mmCIF file of C-alpha atoms in Angstrom:
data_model
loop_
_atom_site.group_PDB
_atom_site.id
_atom_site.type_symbol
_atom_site.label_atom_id
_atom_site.label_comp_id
_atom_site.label_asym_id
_atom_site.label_seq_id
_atom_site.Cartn_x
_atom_site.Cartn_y
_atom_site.Cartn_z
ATOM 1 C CA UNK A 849 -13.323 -19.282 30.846
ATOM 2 C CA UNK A 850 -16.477 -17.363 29.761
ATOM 3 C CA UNK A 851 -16.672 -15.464 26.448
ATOM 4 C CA UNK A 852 -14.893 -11.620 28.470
ATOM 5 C CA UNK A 853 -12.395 -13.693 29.879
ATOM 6 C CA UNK A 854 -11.572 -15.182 26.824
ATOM 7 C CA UNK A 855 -11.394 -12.391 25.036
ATOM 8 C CA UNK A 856 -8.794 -10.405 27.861
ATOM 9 C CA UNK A 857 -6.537 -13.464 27.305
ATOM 10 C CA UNK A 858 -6.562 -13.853 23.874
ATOM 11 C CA UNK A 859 -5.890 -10.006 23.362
ATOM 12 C CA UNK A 860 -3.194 -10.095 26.230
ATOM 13 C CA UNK A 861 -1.593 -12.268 24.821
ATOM 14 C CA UNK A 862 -1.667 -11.406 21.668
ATOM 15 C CA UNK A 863 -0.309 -7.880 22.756
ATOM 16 C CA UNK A 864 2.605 -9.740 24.457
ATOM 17 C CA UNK A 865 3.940 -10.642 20.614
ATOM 18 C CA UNK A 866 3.503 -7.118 19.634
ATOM 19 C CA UNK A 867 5.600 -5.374 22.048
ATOM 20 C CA UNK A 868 5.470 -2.707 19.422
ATOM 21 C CA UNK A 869 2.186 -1.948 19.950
ATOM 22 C CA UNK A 870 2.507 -1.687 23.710
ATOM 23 C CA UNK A 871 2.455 2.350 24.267
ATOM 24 C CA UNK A 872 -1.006 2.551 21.293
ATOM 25 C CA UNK A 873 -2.798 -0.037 23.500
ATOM 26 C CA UNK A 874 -2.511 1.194 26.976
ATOM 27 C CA UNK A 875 -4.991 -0.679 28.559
ATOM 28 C CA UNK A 876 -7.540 -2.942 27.221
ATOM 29 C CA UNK A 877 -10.866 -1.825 26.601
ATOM 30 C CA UNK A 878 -13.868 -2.426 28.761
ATOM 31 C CA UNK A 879 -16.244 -2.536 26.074
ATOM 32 C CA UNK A 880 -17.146 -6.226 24.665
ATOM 33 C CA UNK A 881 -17.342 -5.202 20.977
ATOM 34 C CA UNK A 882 -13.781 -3.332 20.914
ATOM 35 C CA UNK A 883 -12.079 -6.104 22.918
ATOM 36 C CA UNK A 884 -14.110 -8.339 20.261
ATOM 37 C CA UNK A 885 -12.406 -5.683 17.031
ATOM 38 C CA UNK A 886 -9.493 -5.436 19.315
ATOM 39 C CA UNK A 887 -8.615 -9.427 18.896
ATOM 40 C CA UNK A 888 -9.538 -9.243 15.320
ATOM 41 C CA UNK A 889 -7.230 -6.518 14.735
ATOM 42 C CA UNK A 890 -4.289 -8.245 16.481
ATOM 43 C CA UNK A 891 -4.490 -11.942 14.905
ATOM 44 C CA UNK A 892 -4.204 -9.630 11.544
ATOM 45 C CA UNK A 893 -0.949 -7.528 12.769
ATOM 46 C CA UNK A 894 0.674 -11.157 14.168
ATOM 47 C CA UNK A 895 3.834 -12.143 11.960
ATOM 48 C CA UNK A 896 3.346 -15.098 10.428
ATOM 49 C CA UNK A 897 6.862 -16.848 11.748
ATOM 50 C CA UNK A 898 6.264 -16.420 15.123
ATOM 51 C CA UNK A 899 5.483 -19.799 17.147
ATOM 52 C CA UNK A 900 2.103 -20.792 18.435
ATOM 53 C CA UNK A 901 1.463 -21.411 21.756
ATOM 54 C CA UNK A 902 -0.681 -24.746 22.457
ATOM 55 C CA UNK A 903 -2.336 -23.048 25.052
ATOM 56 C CA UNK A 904 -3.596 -20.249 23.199
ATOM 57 C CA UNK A 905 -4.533 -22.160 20.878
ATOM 58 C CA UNK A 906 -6.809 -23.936 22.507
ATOM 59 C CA UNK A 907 -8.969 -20.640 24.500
ATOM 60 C CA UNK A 908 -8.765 -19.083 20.408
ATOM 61 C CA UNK A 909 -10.003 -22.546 18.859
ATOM 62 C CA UNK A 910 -13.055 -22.423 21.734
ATOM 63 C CA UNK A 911 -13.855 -18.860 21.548
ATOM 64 C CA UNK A 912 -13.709 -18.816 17.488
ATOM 65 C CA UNK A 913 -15.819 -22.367 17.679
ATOM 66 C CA UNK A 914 -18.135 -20.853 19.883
ATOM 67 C CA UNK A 915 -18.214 -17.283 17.257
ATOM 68 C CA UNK A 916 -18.911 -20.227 14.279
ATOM 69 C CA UNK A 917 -22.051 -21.982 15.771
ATOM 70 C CA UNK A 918 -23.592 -18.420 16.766
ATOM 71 C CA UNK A 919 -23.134 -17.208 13.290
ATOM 72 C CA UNK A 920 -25.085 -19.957 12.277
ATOM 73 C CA UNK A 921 -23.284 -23.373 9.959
ATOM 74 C CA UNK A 922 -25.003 -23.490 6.182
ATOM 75 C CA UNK A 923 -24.509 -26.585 5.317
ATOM 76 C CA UNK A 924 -23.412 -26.479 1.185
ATOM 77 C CA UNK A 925 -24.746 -30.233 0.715
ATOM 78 C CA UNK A 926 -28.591 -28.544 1.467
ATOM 79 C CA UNK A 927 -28.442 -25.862 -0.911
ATOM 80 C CA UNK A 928 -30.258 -27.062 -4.431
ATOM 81 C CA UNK A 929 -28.440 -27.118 -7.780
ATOM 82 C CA UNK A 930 -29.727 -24.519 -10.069
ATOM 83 C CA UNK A 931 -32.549 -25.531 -12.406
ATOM 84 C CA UNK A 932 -30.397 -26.181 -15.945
ATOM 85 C CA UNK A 933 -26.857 -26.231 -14.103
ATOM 86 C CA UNK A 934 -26.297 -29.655 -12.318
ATOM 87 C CA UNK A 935 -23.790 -29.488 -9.683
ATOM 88 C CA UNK A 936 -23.845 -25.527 -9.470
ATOM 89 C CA UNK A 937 -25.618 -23.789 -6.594
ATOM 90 C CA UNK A 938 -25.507 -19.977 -5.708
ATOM 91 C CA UNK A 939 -25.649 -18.443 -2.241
ATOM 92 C CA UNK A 940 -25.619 -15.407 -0.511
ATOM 93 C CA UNK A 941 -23.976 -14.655 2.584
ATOM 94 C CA UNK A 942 -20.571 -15.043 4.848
ATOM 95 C CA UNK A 943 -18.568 -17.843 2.909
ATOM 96 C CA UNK A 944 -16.906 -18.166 6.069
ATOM 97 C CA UNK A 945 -20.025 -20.046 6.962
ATOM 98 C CA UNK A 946 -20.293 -22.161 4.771
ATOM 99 C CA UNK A 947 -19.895 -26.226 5.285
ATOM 100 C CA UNK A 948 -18.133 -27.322 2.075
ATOM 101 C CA UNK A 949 -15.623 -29.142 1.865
ATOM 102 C CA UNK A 950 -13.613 -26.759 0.368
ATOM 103 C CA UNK A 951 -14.030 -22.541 0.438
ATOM 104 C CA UNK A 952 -11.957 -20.398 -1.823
ATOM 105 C CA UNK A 953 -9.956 -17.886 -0.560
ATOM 106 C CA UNK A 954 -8.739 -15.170 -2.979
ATOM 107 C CA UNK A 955 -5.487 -14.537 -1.738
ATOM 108 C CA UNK A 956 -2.688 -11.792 -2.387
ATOM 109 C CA UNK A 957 1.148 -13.250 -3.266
ATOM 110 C CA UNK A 958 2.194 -13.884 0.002
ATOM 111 C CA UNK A 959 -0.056 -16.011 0.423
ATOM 112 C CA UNK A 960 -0.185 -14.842 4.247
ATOM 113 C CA UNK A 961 -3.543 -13.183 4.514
ATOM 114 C CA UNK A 962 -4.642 -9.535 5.486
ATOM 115 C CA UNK A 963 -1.798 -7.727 7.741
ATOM 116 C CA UNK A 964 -4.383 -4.410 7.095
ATOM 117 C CA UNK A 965 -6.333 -4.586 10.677
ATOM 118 C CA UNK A 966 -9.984 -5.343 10.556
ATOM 119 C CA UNK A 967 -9.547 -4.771 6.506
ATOM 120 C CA UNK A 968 -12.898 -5.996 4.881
ATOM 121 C CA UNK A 969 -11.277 -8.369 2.144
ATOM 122 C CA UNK A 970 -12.236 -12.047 2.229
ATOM 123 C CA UNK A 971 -8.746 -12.869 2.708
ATOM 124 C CA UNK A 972 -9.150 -11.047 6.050
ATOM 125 C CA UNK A 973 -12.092 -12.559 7.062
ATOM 126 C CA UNK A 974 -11.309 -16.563 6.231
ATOM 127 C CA UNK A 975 -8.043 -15.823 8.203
ATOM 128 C CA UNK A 976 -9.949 -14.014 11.256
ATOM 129 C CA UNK A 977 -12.366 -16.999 11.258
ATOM 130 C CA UNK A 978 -10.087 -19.711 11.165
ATOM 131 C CA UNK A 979 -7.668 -18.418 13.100
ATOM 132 C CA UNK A 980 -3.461 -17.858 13.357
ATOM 133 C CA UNK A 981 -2.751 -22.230 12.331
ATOM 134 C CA UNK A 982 -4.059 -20.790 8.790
ATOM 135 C CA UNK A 983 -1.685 -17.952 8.532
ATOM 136 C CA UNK A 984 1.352 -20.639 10.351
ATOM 137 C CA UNK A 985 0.059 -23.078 7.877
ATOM 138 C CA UNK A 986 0.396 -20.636 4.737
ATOM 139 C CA UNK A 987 3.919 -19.713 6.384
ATOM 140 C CA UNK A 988 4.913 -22.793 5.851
ATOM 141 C CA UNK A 989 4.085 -23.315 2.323
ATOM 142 C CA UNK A 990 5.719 -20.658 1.300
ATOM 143 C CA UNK A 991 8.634 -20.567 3.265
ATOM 144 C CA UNK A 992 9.084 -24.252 1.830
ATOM 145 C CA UNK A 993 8.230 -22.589 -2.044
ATOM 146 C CA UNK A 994 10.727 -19.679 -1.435
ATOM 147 C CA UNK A 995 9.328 -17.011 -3.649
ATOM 148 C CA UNK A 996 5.519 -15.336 -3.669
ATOM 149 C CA UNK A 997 2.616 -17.335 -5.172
ATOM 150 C CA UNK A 998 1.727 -16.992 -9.261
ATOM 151 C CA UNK A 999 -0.665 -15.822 -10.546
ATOM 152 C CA UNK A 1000 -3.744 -18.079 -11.486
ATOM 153 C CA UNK A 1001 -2.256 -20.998 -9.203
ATOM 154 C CA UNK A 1002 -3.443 -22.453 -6.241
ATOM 155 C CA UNK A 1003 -2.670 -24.031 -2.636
ATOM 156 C CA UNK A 1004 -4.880 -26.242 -0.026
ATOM 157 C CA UNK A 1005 -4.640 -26.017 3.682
ATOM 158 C CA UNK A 1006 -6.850 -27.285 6.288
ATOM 159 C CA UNK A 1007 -9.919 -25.033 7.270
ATOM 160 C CA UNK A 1008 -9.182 -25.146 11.297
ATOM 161 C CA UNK A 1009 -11.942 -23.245 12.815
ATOM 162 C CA UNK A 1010 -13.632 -22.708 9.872
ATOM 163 C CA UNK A 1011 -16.786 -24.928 9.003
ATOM 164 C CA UNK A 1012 -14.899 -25.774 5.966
ATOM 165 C CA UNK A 1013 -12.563 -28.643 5.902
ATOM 166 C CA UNK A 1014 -10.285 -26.806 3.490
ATOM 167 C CA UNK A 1015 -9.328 -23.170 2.097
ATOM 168 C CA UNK A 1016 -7.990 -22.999 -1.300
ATOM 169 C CA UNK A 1017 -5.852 -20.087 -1.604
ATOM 170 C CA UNK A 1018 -5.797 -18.701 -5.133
ATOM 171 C CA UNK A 1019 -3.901 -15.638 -6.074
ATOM 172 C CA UNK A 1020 -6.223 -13.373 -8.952
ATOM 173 C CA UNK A 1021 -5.099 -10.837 -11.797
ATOM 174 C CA UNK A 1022 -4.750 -7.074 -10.406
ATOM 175 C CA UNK A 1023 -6.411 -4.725 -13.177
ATOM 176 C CA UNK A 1024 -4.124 -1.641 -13.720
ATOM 177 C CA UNK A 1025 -6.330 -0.477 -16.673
ATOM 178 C CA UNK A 1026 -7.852 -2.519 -19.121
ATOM 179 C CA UNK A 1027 -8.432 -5.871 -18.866
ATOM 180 C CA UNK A 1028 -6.284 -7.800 -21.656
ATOM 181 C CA UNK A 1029 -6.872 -11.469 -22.462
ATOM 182 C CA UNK A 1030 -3.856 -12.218 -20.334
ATOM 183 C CA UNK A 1031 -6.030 -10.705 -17.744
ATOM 184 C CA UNK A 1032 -9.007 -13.296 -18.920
ATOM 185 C CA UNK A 1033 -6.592 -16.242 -19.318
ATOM 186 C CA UNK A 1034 -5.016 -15.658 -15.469
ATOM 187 C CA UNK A 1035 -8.593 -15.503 -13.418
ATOM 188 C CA UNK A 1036 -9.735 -18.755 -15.635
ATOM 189 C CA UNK A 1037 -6.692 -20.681 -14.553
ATOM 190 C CA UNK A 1038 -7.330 -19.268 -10.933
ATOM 191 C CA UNK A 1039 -10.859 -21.479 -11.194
ATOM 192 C CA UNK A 1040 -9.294 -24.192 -12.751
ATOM 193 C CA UNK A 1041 -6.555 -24.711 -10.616
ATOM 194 C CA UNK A 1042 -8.461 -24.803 -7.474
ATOM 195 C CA UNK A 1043 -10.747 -27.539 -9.038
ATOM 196 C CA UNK A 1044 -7.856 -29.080 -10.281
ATOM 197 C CA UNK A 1045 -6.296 -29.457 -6.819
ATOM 198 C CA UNK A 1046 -9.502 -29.960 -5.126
ATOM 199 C CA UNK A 1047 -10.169 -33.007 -7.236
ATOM 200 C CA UNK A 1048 -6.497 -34.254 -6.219
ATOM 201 C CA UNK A 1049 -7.641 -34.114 -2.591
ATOM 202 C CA UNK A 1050 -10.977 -35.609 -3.259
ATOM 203 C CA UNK A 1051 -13.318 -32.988 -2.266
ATOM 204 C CA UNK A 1052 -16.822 -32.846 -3.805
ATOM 205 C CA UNK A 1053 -18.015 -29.421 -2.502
ATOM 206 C CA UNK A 1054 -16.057 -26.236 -3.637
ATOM 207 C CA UNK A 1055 -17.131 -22.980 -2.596
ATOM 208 C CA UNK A 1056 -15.818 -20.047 -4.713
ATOM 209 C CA UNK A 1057 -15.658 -16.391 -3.865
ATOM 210 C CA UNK A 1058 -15.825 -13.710 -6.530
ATOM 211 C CA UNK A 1059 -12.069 -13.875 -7.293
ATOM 212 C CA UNK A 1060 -10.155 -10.326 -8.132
ATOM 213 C CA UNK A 1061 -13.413 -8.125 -8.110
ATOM 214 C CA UNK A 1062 -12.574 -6.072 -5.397
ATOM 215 C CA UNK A 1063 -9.329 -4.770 -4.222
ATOM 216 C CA UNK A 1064 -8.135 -6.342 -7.516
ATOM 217 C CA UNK A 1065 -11.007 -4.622 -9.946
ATOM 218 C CA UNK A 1066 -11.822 -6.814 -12.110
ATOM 219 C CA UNK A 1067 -15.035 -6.359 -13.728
ATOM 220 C CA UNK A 1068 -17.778 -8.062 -12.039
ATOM 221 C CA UNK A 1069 -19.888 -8.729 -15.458
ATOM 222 C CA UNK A 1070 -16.722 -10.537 -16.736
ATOM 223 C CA UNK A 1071 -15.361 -11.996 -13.759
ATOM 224 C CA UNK A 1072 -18.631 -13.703 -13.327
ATOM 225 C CA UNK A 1073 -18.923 -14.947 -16.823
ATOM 226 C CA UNK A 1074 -15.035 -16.267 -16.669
ATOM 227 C CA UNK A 1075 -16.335 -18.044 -13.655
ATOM 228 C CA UNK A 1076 -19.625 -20.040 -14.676
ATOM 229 C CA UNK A 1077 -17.722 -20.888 -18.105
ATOM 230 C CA UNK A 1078 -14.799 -22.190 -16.801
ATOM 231 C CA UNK A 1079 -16.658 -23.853 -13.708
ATOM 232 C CA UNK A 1080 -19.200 -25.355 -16.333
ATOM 233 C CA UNK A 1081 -16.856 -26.782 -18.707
ATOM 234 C CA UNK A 1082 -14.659 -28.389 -15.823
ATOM 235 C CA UNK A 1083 -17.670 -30.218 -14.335
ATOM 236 C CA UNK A 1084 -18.529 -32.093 -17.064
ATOM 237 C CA UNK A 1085 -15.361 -33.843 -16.890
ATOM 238 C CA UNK A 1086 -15.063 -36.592 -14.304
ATOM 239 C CA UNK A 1087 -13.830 -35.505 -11.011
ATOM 240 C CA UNK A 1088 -14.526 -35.462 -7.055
ATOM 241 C CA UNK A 1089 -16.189 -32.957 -7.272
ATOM 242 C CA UNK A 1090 -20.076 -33.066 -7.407
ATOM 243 C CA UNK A 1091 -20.905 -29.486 -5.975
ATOM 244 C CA UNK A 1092 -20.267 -25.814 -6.664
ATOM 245 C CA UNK A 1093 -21.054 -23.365 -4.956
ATOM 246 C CA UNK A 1094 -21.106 -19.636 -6.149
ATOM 247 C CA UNK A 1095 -20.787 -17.442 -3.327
ATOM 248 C CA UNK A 1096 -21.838 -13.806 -3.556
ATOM 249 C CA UNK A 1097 -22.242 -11.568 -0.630
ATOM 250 C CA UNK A 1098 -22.876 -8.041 -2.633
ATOM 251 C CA UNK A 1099 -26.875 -7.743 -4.110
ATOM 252 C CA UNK A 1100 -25.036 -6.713 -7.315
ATOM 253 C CA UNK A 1101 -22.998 -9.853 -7.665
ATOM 254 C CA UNK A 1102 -26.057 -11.861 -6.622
ATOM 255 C CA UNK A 1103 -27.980 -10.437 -9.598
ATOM 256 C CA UNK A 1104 -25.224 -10.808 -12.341
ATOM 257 C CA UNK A 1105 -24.737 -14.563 -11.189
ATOM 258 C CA UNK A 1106 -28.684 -14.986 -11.862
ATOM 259 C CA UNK A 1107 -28.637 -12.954 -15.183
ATOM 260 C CA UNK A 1108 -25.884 -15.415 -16.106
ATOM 261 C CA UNK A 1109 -27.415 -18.552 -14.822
ATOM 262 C CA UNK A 1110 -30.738 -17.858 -16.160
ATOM 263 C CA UNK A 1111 -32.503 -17.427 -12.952
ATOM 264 C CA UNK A 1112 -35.435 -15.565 -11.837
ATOM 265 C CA UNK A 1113 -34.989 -12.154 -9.961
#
């Protein structure tokens, strides 16, 4: 199949599990981009239960392999530790890019992903990029858990189409008004778990997102700081891990990383 025909299977048959949606979606659009927003918006509405078809899985896995080496692979092992910080690097761009070992996902406490479609949360766009195993594969967890994630906890899957070998799914403190040290305590623990559980796995790169600063609002200036501190402190105790990565993809969050890490402008 070529990339259109792909993309009329994928969304047919993605429509075919959402007979809901049949009389909204008349007819599929001719347009590459909206089939291309169409399929996004459809692996978001998918229930999590339902069971994966092997052959679908393998036109998604091609089309969303192709998607990953077009994008362009950064490989996390090539990007320099910053001068003064062994071990810690900081990079700009589409985490779902990057080749770590490990990417963090800052999840909500279903631990399911983004059900909004085309919703620009991170959550959204790891589970878009690796496609529906990582929602089946988060189904599972907590179907076996029976109740929604903590707080300040975390849980490993594999990475599937991602560049990443695993996603770390970490559940952040929502700010309903000011932030308390409970509030402080939760998005440390959130930092340390994932290191904690990455180190049980053996992985030496972690990539970390800028946990609960968006839909969740916390405060980027103290996010940040909760971030390199408790990072810092955890990587001078011996671990797997030898790498990582602060991720940024907002020019503000890139310059309050620097400000914190010392670096230039």
């Amino acid at each position: 199949m070529n990339r259109a025909q792909q993309l009329a299977y994928l969304n047919q048959a993605l429509l075919a599990d959402l007979p809901q949606l049949a009389g909204e979606v008349a007819a599929l659009p001719g347009d590459e981009a909206a089939q291309r927003r169409l399929l996004r918006a459809l692996m978001n509405l998918r229930p999590a239960e339902l069971p994966l078809d092997p052959e679908f899985l393998t036109v998604q896995d091609a089309f969303l392999s192709a998607e990953r080496e077009a994008k362009g692979v950064v490989d996390a092992a090539g990007l320099p530790d910053l001068p003064g910080h062994p071990g810690i690097s900081l990079w700009q761009g589409d985490i779902t890019r990057l080749k770590a070992d490990a990417i963090v996902n800052a999840a909500n406490s279903a631990l399911l992903g983004c059900f909004h479609p085309c919703h620009g949360c991170i959550d959204n766009a790891i589970h878009s990029a690796a496609g529906l195993q990582l929602r089946a594969a988060c189904h599972q967890l907590m179907a076996a858990q029976g109740h929604d994630e903590p707080t300040g906890q975390a849980k490993i899957t594999a990475g599937y189409n991602l560049p990443a070998k695993y996603v770390l799914h970490t559940v952040g403190p929502v700010i309903r008004g000011a932030v308390t040290d409970g509030d402080r305590g939760l998005l440390a623990s959130c930092y340390r778990s994932c290191l904690e559980l990455a180190d049980q796995r053996g992985v030496e790169s972690v990539a970390f997102c800028c946990i609960s600063t968006g839909e969740f609002r916390f405060p980027n200036e103290e996010a940040a700081s909760i971030a390199v501190e408790t990072v810092t402190k955890f990587l001078q105790t011996p671990s797997s891990i030898q790498k990582v990565i602060f991720n940024v993809f907002q020019d503000r969050d890139l310059q309050i990383y620097r400000s914190i890490l010392g670096q230039a402008r």
